[in-house]
mmCIF file of C-alpha atoms in Angstrom:
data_model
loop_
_atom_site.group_PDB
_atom_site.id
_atom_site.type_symbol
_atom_site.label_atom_id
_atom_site.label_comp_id
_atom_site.label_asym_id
_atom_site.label_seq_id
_atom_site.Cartn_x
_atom_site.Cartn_y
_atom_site.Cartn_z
ATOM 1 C CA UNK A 1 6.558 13.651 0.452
ATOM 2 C CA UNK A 2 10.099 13.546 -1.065
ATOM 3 C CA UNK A 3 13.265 12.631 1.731
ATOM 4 C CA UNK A 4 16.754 12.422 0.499
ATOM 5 C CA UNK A 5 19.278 11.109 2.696
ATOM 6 C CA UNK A 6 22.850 11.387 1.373
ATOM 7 C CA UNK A 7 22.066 7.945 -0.550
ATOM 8 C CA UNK A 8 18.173 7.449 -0.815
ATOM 9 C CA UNK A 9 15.213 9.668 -2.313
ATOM 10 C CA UNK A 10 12.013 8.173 -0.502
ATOM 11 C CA UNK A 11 9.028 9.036 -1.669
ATOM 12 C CA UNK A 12 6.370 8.267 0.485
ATOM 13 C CA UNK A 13 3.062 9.432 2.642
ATOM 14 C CA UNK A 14 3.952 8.195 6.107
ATOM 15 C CA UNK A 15 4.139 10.062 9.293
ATOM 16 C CA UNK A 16 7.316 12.257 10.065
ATOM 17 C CA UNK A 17 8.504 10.121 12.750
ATOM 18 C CA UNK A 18 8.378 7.078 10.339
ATOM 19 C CA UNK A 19 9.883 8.907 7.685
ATOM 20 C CA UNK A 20 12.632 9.121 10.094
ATOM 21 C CA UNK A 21 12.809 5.083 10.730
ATOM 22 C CA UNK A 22 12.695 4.040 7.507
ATOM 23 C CA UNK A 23 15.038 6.527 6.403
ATOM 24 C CA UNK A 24 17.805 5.543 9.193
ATOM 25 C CA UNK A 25 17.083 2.026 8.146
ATOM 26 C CA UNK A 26 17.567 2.474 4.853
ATOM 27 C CA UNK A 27 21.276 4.388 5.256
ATOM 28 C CA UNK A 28 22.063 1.395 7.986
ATOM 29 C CA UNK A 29 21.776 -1.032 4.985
ATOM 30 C CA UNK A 30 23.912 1.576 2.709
ATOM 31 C CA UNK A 31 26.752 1.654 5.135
ATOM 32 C CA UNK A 32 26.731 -2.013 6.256
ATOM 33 C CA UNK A 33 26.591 -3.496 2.232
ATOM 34 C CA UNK A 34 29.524 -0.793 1.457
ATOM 35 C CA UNK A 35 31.836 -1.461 4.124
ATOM 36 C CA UNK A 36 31.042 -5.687 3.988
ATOM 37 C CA UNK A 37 32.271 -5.330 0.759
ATOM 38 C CA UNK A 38 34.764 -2.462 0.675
ATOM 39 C CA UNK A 39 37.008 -3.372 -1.681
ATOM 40 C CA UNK A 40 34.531 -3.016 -4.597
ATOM 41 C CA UNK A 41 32.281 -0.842 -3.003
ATOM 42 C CA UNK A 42 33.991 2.135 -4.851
ATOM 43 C CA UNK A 43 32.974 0.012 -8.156
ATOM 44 C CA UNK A 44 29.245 0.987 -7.533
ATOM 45 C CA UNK A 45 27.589 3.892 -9.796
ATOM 46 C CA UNK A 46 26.879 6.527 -7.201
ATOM 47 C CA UNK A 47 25.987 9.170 -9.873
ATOM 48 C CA UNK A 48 22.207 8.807 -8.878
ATOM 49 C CA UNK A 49 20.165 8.165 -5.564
ATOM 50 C CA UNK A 50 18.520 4.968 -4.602
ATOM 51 C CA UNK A 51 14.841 4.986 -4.784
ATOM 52 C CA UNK A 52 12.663 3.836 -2.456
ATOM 53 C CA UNK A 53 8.691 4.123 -2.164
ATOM 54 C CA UNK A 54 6.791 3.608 1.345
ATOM 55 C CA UNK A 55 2.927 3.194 2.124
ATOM 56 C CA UNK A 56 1.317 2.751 5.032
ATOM 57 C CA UNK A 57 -0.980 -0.013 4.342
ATOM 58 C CA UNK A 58 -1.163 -3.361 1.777
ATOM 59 C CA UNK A 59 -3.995 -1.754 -0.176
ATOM 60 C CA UNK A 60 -2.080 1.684 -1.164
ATOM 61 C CA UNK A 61 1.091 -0.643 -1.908
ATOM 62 C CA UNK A 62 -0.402 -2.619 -4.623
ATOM 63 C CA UNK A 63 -3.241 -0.144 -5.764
ATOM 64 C CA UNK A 64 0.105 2.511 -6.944
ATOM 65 C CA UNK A 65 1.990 -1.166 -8.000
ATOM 66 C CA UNK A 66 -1.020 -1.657 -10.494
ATOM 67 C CA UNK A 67 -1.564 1.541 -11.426
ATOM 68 C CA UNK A 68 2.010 2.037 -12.628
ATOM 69 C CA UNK A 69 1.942 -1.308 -14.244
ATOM 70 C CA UNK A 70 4.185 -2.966 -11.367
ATOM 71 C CA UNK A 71 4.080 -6.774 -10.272
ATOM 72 C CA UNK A 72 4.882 -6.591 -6.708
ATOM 73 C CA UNK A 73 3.778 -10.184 -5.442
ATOM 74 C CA UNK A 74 2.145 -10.553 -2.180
ATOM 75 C CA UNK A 75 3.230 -7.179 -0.746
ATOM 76 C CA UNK A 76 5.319 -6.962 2.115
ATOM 77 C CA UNK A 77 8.294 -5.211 0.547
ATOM 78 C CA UNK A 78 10.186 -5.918 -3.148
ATOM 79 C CA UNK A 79 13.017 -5.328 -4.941
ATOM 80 C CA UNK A 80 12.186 -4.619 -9.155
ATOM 81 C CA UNK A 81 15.433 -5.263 -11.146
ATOM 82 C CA UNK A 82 13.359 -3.690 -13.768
ATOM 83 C CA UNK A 83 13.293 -0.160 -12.601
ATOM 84 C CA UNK A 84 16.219 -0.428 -9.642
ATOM 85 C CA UNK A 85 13.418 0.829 -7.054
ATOM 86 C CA UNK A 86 11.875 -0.883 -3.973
ATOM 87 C CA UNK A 87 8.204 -0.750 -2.608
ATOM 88 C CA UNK A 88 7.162 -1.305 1.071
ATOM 89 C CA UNK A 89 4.693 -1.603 3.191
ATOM 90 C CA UNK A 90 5.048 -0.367 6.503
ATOM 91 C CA UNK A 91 1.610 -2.355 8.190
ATOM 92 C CA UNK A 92 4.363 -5.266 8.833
ATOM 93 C CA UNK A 93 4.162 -8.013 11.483
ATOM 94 C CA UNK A 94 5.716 -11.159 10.634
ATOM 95 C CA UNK A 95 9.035 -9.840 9.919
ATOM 96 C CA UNK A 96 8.967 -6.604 10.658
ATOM 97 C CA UNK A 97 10.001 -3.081 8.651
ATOM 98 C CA UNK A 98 13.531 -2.962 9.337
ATOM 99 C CA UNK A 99 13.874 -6.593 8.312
ATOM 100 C CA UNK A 100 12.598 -6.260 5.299
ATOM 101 C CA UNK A 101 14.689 -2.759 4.146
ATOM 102 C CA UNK A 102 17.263 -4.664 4.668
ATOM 103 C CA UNK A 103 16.712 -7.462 2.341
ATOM 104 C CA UNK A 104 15.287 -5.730 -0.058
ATOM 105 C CA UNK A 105 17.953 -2.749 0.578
ATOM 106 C CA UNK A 106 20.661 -5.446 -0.156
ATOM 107 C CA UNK A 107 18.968 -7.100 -3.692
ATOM 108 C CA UNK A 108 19.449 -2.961 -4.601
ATOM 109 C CA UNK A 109 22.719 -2.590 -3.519
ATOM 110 C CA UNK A 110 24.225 -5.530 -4.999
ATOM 111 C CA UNK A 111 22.165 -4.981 -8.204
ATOM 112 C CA UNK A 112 23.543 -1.247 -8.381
ATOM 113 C CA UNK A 113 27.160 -3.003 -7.275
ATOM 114 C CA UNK A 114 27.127 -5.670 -9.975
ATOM 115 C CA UNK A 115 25.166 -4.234 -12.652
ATOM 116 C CA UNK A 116 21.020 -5.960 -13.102
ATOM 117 C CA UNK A 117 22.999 -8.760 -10.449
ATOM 118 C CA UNK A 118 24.526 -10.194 -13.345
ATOM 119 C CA UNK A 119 26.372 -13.546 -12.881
ATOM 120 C CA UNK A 120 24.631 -14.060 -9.722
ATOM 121 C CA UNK A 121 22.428 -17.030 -9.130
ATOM 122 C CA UNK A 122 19.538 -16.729 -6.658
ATOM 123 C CA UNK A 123 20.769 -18.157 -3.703
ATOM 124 C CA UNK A 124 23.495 -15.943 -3.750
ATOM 125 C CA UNK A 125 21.089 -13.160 -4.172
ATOM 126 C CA UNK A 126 18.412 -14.598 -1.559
ATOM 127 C CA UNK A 127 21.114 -15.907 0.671
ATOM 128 C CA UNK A 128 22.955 -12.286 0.793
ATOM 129 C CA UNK A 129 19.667 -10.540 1.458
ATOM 130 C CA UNK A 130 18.763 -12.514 4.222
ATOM 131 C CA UNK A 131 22.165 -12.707 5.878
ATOM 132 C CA UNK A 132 21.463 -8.531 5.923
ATOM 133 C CA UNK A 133 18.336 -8.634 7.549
ATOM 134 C CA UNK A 134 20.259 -9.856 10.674
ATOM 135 C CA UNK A 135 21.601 -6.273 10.642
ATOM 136 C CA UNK A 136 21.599 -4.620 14.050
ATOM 137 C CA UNK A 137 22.280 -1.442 15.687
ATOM 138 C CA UNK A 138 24.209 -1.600 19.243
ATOM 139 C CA UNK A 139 25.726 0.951 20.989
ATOM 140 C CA UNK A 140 26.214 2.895 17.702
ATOM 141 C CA UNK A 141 27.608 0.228 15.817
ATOM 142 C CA UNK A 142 26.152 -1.839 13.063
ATOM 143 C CA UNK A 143 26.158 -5.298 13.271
ATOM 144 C CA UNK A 144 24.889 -8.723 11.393
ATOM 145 C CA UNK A 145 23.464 -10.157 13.665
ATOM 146 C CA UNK A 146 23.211 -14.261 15.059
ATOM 147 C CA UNK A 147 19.641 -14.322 13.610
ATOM 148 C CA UNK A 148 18.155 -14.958 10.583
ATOM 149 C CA UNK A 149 16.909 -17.165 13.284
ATOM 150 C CA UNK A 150 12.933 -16.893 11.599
ATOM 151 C CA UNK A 151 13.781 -18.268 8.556
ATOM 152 C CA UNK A 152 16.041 -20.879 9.454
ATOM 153 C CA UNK A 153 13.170 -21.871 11.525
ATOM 154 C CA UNK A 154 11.064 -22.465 8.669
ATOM 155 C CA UNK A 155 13.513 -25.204 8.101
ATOM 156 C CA UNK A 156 12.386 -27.037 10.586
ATOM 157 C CA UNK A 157 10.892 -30.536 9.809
ATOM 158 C CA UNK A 158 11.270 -29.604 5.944
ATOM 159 C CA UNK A 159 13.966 -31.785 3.981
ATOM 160 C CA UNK A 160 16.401 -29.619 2.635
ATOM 161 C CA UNK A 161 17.150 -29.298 -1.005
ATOM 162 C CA UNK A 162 19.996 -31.880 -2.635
ATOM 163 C CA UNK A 163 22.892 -28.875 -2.788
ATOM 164 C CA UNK A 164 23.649 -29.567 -6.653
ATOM 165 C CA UNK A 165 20.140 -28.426 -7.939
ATOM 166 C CA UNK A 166 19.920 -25.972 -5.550
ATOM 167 C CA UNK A 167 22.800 -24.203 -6.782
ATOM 168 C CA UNK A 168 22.254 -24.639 -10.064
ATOM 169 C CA UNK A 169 18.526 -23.609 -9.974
ATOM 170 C CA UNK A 170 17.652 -20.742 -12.162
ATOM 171 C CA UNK A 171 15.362 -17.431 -11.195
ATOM 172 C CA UNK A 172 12.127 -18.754 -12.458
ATOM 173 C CA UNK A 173 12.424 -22.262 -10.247
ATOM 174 C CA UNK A 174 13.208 -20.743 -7.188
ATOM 175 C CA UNK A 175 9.554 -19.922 -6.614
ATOM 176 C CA UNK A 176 8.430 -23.530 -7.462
ATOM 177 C CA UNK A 177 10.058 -25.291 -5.317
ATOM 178 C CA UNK A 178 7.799 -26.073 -2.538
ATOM 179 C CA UNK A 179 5.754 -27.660 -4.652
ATOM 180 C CA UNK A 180 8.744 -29.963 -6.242
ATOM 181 C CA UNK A 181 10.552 -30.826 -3.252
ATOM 182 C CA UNK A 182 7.413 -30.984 -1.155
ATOM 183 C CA UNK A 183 8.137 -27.887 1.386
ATOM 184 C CA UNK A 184 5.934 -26.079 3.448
ATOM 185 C CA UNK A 185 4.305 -22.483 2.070
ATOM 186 C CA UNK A 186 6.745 -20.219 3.674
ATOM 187 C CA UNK A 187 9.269 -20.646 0.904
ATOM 188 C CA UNK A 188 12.557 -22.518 3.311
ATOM 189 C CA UNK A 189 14.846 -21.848 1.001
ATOM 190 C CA UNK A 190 15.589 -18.537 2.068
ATOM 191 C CA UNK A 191 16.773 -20.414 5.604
ATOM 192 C CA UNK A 192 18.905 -22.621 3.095
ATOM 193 C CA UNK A 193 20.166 -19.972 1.182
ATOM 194 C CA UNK A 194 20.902 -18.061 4.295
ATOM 195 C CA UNK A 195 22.593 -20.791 5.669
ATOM 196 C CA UNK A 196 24.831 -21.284 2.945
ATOM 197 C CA UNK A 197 25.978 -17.508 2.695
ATOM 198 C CA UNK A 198 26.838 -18.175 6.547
ATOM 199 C CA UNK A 199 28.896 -20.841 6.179
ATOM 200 C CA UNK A 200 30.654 -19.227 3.049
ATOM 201 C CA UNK A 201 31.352 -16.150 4.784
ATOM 202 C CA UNK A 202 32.122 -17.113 8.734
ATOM 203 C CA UNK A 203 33.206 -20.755 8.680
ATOM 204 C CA UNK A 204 37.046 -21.006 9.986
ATOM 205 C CA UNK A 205 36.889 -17.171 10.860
ATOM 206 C CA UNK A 206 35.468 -16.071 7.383
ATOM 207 C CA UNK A 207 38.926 -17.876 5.666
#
């Protein structure tokens, strides 16, 4: 099946009733990126829809990935600069769906904001996309929320990076660097990155 939403076409062969949830969640992202950054929100080329595919399993994922010549990594849910699309999964349980809409949502937004995220270095891009997946519906209102609570807590116990390489480090390090600095698996630089984008953006009231 085909959904548009006033800013998404989702392609996709899941259930009506997920259709439904990933749709909403999808839109959430939309209006939370656009009015976080209002002032250059009306900057973004709105000419075209954003495209996002959904499977239900792994398997169907990566068997469409490889068949259209796609590199989508381990397969929870990515973001290709290449082709300005995303590609889930929706058999999720270690961050859950919404989660990762979110953060991939956001790499699409700001790539679509800023033109193939130009000028951005990747823990600006990992850091942003993680502070989104704290987003969070209450009582109508969207919200980013305390958390990003899981991946700080892959922080814990690991050393953290020394801040000058960090920020210097370009795309094709970033997925090194457990093996360099000696981290665990689970990649904690995405809690450092988070972290960071935190402290840029709430510190002293956000000043």
């Amino acid at each position: 099946w085909t959904v548009r939403t006033p800013h998404y076409e989702i392609i996709t062969n899941l259930a009506p009733d997920t259709q439904l949830e990933v749709a909403e969640a999808a839109e959430d992202t939309y209006e939370a990126f656009t009015t976080f950054f209002k002032p250059y929100a009306k900057l973004m080329d709105l000419k075209s829809r954003f495209v996002m595919y959904y499977f239900d399993t792994r398997d169907q994922l990566l068997a469409y990935c490889k068949a259209m010549n796609k590199d989508v990594g381990f397969g929870y849910g990515v973001y290709l600069p290449g082709d300005g699309q995303c590609y889930f999964r929706t058999d999720l349980e270690l961050f859950g769906l919404c989660g990762v809409i979110y953060h991939e949502g956001t790499h699409q937004l700001h790539d679509r904001l800023l033109g193939r995220m130009r000028g951005s270095p990747t823990w600006v891009k990992e850091g942003l996309a993680s502070y989104f997946e704290t987003l969070q519906r209450k009582e109508g209102k969207l919200a980013l929320g305390p958390g990003g609570r899981e991946k700080v807590w892959y922080l814990g116990g690991a050393q953290y990076i020394p801040l000058g390489p960090f920020l210097d480090m370009p795309d094709g390090a970033w997925s090194t660097l457990d093996q360099k600095y000696g981290l665990p698996s689970l990649n904690p630089q995405y809690g450092q990155a988070a972290l960071l984008i935190r402290f840029f953006l709430e510190a002293e009231g956000g000043k």
